[in-house]
XYZ file of C-alpha atoms in Angstrom:
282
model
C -5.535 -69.823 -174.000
C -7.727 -69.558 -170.519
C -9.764 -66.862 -170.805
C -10.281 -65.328 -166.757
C -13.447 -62.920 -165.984
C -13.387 -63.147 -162.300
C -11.353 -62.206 -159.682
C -11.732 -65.759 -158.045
C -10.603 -67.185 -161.476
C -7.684 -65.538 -161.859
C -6.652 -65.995 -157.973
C -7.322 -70.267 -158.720
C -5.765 -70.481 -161.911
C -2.377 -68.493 -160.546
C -2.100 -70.537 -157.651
C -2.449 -73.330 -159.375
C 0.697 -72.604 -161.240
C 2.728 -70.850 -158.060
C 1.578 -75.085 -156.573
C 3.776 -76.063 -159.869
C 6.676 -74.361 -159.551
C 6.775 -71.722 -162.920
C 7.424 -68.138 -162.965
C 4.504 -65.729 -164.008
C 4.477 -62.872 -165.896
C 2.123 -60.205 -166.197
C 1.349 -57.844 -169.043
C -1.409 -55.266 -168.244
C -3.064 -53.744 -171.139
C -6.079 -51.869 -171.929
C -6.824 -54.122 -174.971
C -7.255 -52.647 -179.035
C -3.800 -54.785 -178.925
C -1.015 -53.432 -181.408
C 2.426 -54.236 -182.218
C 3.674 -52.894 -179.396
C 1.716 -54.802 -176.803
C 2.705 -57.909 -178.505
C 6.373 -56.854 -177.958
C 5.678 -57.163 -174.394
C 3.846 -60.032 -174.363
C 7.238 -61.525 -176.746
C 9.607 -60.482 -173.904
C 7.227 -61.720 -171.101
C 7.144 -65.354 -173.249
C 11.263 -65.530 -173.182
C 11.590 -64.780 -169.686
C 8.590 -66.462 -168.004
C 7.457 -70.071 -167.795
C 3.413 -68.594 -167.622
C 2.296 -65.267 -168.909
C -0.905 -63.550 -168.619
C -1.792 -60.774 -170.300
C -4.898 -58.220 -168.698
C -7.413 -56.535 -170.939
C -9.348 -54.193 -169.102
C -10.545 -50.583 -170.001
C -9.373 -49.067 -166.256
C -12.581 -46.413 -165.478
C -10.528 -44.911 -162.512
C -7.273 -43.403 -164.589
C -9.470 -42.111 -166.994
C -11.067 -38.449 -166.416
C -14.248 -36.624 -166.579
C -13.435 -35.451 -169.961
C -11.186 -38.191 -171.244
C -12.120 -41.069 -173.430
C -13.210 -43.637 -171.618
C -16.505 -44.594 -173.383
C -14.921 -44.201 -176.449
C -11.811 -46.145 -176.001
C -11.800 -49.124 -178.405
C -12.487 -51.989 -177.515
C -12.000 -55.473 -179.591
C -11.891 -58.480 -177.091
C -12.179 -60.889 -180.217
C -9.170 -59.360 -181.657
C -7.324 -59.034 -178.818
C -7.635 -62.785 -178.291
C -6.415 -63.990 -181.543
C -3.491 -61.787 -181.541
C -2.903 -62.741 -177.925
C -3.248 -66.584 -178.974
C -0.352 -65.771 -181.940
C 2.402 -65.118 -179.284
C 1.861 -67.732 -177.092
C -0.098 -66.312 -174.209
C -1.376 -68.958 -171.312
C -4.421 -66.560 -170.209
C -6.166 -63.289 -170.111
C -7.820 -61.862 -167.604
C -10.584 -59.546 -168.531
C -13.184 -58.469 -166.212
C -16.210 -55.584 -165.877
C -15.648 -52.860 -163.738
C -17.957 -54.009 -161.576
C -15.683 -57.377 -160.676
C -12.564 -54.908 -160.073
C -14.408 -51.856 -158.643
C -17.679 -53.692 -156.744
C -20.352 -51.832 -154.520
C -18.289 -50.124 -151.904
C -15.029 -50.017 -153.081
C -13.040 -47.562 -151.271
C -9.385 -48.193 -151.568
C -6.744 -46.865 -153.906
C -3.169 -46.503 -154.066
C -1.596 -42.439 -154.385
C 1.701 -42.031 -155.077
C 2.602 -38.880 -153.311
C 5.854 -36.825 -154.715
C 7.252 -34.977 -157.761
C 6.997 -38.047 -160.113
C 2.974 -37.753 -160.469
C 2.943 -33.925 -160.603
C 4.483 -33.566 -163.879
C 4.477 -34.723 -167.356
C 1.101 -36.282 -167.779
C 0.454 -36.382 -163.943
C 0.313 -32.647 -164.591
C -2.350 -32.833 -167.355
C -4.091 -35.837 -165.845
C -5.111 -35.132 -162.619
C -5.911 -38.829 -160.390
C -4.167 -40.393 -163.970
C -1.960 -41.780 -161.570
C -3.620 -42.746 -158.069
C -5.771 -45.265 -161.301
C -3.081 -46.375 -162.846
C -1.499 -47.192 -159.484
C -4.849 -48.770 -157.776
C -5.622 -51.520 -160.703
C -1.839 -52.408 -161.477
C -1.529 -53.405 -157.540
C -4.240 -54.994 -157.811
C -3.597 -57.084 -161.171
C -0.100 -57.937 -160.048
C -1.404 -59.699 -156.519
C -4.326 -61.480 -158.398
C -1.972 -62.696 -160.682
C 0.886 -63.737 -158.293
C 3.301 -62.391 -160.788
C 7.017 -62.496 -160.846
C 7.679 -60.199 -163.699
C 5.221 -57.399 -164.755
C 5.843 -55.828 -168.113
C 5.517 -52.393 -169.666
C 6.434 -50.005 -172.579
C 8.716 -47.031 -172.904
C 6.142 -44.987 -174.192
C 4.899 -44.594 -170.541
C 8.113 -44.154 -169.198
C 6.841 -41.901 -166.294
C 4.377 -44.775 -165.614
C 7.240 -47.103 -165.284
C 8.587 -45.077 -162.536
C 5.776 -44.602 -160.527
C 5.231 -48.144 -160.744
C 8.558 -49.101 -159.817
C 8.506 -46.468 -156.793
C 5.027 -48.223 -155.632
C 6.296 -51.397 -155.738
C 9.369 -50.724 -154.357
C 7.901 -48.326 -151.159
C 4.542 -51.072 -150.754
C 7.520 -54.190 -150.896
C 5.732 -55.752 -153.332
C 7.780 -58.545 -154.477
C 7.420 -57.789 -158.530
C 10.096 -56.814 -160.648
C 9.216 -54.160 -163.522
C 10.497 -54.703 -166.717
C 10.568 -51.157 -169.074
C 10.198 -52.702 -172.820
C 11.719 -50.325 -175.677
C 8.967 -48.311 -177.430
C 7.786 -50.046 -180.827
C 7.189 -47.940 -183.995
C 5.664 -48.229 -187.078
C 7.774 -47.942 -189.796
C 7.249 -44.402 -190.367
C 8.376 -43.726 -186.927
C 5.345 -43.158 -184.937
C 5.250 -44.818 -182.149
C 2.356 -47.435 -181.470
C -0.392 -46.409 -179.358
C -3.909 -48.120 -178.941
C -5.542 -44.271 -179.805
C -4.046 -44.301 -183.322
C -6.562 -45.646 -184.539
C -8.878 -42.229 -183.974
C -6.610 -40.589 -186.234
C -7.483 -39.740 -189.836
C -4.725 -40.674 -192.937
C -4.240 -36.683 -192.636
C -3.566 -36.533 -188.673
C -1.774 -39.810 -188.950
C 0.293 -38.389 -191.429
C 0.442 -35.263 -189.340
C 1.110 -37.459 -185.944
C 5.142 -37.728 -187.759
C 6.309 -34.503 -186.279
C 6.081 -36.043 -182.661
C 8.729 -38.933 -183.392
C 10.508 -36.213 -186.015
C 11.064 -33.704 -183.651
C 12.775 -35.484 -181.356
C 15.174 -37.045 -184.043
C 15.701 -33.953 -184.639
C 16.892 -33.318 -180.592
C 18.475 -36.638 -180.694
C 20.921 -35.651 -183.466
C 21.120 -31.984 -181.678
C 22.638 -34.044 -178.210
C 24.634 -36.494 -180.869
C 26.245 -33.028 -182.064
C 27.181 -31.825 -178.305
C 24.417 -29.605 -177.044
C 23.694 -30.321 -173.682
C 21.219 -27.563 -172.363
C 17.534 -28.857 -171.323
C 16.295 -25.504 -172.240
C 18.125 -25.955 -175.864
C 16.922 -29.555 -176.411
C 13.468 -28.645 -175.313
C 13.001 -25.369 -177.684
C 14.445 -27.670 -180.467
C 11.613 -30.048 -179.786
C 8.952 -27.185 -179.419
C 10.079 -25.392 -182.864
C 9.714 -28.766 -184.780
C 6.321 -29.277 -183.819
C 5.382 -25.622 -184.493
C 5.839 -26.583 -187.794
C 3.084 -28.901 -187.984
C -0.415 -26.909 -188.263
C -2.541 -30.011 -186.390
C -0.143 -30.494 -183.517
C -1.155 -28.787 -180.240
C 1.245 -28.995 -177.437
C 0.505 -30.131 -174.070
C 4.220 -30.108 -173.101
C 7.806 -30.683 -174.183
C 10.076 -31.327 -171.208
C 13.416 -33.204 -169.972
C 14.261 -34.852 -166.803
C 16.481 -37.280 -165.316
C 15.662 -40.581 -166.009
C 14.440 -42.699 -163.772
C 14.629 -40.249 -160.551
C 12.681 -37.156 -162.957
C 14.437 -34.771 -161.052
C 14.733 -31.409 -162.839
C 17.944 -30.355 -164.784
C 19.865 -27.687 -166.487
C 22.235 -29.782 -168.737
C 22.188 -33.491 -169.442
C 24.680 -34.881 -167.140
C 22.928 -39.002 -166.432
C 20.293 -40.159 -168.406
C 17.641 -37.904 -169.692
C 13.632 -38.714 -170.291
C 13.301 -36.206 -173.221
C 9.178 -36.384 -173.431
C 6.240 -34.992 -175.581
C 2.879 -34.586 -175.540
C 0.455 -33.122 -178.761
C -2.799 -33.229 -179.740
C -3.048 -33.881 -183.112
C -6.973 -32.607 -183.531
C -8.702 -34.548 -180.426
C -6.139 -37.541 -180.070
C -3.666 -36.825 -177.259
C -0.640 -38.561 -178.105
C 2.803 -39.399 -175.919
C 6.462 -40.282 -176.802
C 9.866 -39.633 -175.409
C 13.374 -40.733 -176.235
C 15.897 -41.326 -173.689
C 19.630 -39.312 -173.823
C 21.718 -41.657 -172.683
C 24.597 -39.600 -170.385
């Protein structure tokens, strides 16, 4: 596995394989790999003829308060367990080689899809997110760019970027992987102690407990939502940021599920902020 740290490396080594012929496929990632990065990396393997994964702690969709210092970081790691699925390279700068001396250019995606959900609680979350995955997708020359349902809002912004920018990427949304508890894998897990991990169940539990609600008929947003919200009331450690529904992909407001529904969540459980979301299918 190539290991890439510049921006002129990464350019050479994808047009090197675009001179060739094969397919690329891109997996951005922030590194402190898990399960469910490797499960994108897996589907990137069966549908591409190169894949390269990123690992690179993004300074501009992190806040003032947020945790980017603290963020973990484990290139070594990363490596091996990128190495075990088959990866062709990684590209991991500094900030410096993404973000030199007078960088002045981002991407903002205007519109009701950032000002909600986490866009809401994030602010500039998005206009980050959006700046370094344009940029990792033309450095890498990728045909296929991969990404989990966890961040299902993040999917749709960037598949409305790419779409209004005619970027010539398609975006693949990979099912969210779980432990086998139920909670859903996330890089910031890790900060949690065997009580607030234990705790951390009431996210994916609560919206079982909606799921089964819609399997029994109920239909209302508000219903679905306050079913959501009373489950994690329950839980003493979980602080709620926000429980809310929306179509799926558009995330235009509804009353009752009538099309596909992004039922998502967002707790604290002590300092960790953690995100997941099921999808109702209409």
């Amino acid at each position: 596995m190539l290991i890439l740290r510049t921006v002129q490396e990464i350019k050479d080594y994808a047009a090197q394989q675009k001179a060739q012929g094969k397919t690329i496929g891109l997996v951005p990632t922030m590194g402190a790999l898990h399960e469910g990065h490797l499960t994108l990396m897996r589907a990137a393997r069966a549908k591409c003829d190169i894949v390269i994964a990123s690992v690179f702690v993004n300074p501009t969709q992190f806040g003032p308060n947020e945790d980017y210092d603290a963020y973990p970081r484990q290139f070594a790691a990363d490596c091996t367990k990128l190495e075990s699925v088959g990866i062709d390279a990684v590209f991991h700068p500094e900030p410096a080689e993404m973000y030199p001396e007078g960088y002045c250019t981002y991407v903002t995606v205007e519109g009701d899809i950032t000002h909600k959900l986490c866009g809401a609680q994030r602010p500039g979350h998005f206009r980050g997110v959006a700046t370094v995955v344009t940029k990792l997708i033309n450095l890498s020359r990728a045909d296929e760019a991969f990404f989990g349902q966890k961040d299902a809002q993040q999917v749709t912004v960037i598949r409305r970027f790419v779409e209004d920018l005619n970027i010539n990427v398609h975006i693949n949304m990979v099912p969210i992987a779980r432990e086998e508890s139920g909670l859903a894998r996330s890089s910031r897990n890790v900060y949690l102690s065997p009580a607030e991990k234990e705790a951390a169940l009431v996210l994916s539990r609560s919206l079982k407990v909606a799921k089964h609600a819609y399997a029994a008929g109920e239909r209302k947003i508000s219903a679905l939502e306050n079913i959501v919200t009373e489950e994690l009331h329950k839980e003493p450690m979980a602080s709620i940021d926000y429980v809310k529904a929306y179509a799926y992909p558009s995330l235009k407001p509804l009353t009752e599920v009538s099309e596909d529904t992004l039922l998502a969540i967002a707790v604290k459980i002590g300092k960790t902020r953690l995100i997941d979301n099921v999808i109702l299918s209409a």
